[in-house]
C-alpha positions as semicolon CSV with decimal commas, in nm:
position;residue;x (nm);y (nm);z (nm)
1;X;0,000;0,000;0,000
2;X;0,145;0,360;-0,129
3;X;0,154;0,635;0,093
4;X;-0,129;0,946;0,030
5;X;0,020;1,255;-0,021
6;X;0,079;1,510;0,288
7;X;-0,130;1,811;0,312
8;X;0,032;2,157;0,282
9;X;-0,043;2,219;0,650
10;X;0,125;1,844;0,735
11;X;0,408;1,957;0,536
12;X;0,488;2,265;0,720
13;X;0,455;2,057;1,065
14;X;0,745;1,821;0,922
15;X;0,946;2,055;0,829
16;X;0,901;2,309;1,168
17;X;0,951;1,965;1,379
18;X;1,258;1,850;1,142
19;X;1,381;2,233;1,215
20;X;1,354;2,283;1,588
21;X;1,550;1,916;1,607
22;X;1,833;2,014;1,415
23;X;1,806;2,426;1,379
24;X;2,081;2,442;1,223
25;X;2,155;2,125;1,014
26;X;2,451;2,053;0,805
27;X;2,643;1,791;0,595
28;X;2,846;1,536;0,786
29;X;3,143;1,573;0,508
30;X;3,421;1,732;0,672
31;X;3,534;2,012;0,455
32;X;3,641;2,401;0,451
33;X;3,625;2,516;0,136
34;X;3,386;2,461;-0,203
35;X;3,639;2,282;-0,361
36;X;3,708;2,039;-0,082
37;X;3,285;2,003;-0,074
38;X;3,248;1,910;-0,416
39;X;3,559;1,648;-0,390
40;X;3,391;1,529;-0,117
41;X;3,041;1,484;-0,268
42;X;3,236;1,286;-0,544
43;X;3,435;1,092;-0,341
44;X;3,071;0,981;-0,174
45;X;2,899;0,862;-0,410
46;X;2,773;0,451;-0,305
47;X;3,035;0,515;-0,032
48;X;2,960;0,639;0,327
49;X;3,035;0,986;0,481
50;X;3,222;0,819;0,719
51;X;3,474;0,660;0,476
52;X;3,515;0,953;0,316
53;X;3,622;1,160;0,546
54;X;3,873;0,895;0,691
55;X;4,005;0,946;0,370
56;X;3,984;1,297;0,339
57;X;4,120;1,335;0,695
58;X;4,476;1,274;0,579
59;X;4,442;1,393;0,203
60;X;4,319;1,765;0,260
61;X;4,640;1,860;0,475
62;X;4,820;1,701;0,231
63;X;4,672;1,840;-0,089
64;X;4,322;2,052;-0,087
65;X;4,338;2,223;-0,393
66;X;4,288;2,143;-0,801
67;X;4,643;2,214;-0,822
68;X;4,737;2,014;-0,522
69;X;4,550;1,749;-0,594
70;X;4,628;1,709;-0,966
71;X;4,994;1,732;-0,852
72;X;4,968;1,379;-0,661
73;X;4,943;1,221;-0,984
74;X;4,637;0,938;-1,076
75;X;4,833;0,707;-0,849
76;X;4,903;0,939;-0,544
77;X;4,574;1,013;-0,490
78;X;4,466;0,685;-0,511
79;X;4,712;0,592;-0,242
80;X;4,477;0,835;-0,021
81;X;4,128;0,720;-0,147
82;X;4,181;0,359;-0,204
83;X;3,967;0,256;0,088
84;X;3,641;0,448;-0,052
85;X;3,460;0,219;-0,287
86;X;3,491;0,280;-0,672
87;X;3,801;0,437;-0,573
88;X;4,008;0,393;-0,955
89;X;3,695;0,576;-1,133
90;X;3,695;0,850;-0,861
91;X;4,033;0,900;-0,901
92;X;4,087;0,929;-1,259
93;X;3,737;1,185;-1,230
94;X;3,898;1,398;-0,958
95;X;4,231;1,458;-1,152
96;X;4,008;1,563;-1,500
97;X;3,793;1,731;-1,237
98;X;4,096;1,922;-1,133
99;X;4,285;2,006;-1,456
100;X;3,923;2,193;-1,599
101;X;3,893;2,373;-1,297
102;X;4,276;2,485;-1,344
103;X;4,260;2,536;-1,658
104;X;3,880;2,662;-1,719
105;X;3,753;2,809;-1,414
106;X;4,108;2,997;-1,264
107;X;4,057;2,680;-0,998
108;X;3,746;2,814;-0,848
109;X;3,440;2,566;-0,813
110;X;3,153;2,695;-1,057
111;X;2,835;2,820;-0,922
112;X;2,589;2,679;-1,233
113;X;2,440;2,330;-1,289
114;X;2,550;2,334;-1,656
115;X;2,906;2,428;-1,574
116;X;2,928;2,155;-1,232
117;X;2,771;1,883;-1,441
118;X;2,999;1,968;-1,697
119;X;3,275;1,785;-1,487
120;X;3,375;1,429;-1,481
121;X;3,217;1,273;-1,185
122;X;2,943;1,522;-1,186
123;X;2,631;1,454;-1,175
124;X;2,291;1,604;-1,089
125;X;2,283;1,501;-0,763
126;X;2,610;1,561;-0,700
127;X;2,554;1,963;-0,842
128;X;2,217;2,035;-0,658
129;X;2,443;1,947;-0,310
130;X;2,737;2,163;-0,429
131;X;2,480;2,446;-0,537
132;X;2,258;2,410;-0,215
133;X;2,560;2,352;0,019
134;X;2,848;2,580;-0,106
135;X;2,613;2,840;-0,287
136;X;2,309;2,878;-0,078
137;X;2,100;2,783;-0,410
138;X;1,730;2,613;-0,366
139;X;1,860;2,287;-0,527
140;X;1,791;1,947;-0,382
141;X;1,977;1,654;-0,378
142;X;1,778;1,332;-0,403
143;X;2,001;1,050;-0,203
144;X;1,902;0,663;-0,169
145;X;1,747;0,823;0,181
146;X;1,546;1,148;0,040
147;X;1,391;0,953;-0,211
148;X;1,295;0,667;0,047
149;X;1,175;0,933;0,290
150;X;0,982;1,157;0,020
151;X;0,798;0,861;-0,093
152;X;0,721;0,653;0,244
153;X;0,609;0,993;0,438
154;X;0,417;1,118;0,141
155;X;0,599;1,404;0,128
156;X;0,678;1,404;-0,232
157;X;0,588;1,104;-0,421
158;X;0,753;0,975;-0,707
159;X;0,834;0,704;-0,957
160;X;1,204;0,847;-0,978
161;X;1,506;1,041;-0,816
162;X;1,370;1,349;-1,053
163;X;1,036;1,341;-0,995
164;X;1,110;1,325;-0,589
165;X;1,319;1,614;-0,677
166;X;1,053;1,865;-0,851
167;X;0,777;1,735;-0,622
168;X;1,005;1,847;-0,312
169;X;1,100;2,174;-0,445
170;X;0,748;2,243;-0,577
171;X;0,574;2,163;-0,185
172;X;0,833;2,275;0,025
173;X;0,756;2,574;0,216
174;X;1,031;2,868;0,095
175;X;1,153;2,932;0,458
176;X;1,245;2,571;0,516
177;X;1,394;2,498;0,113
178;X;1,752;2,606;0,185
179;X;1,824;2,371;0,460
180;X;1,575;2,108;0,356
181;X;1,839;1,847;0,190
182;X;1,971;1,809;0,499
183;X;1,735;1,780;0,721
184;X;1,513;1,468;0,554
185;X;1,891;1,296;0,427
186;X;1,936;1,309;0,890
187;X;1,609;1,151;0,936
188;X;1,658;0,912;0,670
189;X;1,975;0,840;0,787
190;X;1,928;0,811;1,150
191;X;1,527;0,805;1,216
192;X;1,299;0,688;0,857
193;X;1,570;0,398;0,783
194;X;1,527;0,168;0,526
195;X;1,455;-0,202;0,698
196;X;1,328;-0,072;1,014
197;X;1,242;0,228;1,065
198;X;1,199;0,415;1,423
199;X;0,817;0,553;1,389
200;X;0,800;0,516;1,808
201;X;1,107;0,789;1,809
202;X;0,965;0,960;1,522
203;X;0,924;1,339;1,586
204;X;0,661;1,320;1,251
205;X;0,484;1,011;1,306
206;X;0,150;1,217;1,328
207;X;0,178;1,383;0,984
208;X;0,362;1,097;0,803
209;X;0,094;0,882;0,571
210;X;0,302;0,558;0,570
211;X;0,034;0,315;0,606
212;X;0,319;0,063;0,810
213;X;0,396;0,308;1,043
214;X;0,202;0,170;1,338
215;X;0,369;-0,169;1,273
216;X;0,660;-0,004;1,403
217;X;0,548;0,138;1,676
218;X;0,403;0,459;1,564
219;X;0,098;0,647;1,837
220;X;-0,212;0,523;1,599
221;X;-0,396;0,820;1,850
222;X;-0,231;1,072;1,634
């Protein structure tokens, strides 16, 4: 059984109870500059945060710039990212990353879709992060978890990562957009997980139309 769509005034519940649990939410990619974000965000992809930043850990002081980075060669930085998964493709896509930034952007991280998904490595979700994250842009990233959480709460229903995408930026309430990504990718990650999800903890188990729910432990009062 599919969940119903959430009302507009559900929707602004979730996101003012997703807000005053995490007011001011962020990625959990260590990283202090744009460029280091969007290596990051590469680096992740099918990988966790936590791998990546053990990774990143030792290979920002080291090198954490395109020039830097392009310096170690194909098979120094490997030698820093081997234990992410997919780590040769990454690789090879974070040194092409690094020579057009260099050599086409004065190695600065580009602030448009066309130009991000331009690079190797790049793709749309991968751009709406680095444009929400780094530029403050109402993009959003549709993860393994956003789309799961979208779809179970009936938040933004969809047959796709895209569709889950325009739904969310069509229904979510302006005030909440910016820092939206991150706060349903926390409670997917931590609270609306995929096997078994928490609905006793949940802080939206009221407004969430996932017909399961009270199977796992969700008030059926609310």
């Amino acid at each position: 059984m599919s969940s119903k769509n959430m009302t507009k005034k559900q929707i602004q519940v979730f996101f003012e109870r997703l807000k005053e649990q995490r007011p001011s939410p962020k990625t959990e990619l260590n990283y202090q500059s744009n460029f280091e974000l969007l290596i990051a965000v590469m680096l992740s992809a099918q990988a966790t945060d936590i791998s990546v930043n053990k990774a990143t850990d030792k290979l920002y002081p080291v090198a954490n710039t395109p020039e830097a980075i392009y310096a170690l060669g194909l098979d120094g930085l490997k030698d820093y990212i081997r234990t992410i998964g997919l780590y040769n493709s990454k690789a090879q896509n974070v040194i092409k990353t690094c020579k057009i930034l260099i050599e086409q952007h004065q190695s600065e991280v580009p602030n448009t879709r066309t130009a991000l998904e331009a690079l190797p490595g790049v793709g749309r979700k991968t751009a709406n992060v680095v444009l929400n994250t780094a530029f403050g842009q109402a993009a959003m990233a549709v993860d393994t978890h956003i789309f799961r959480v979208g779809n179970r709460t009936g938040l933004a229903v969809g047959k796709n990562v895209l569709e889950v995408e325009h739904r969310l930026i069509k229904v979510i309430p302006k005030e909440f957009i910016l820092d939206a990504h991150h706060w349903l990718i926390l409670h997917g990650r931590y609270c609306c997980v995929a096997r078994k999800p928490k609905c006793g903890e949940c802080i939206v188990a009221d407004v969430c139309r996932w017909p399961n729910r009270f199977e796992f432990g969700a008030n059926k009062a609310s």
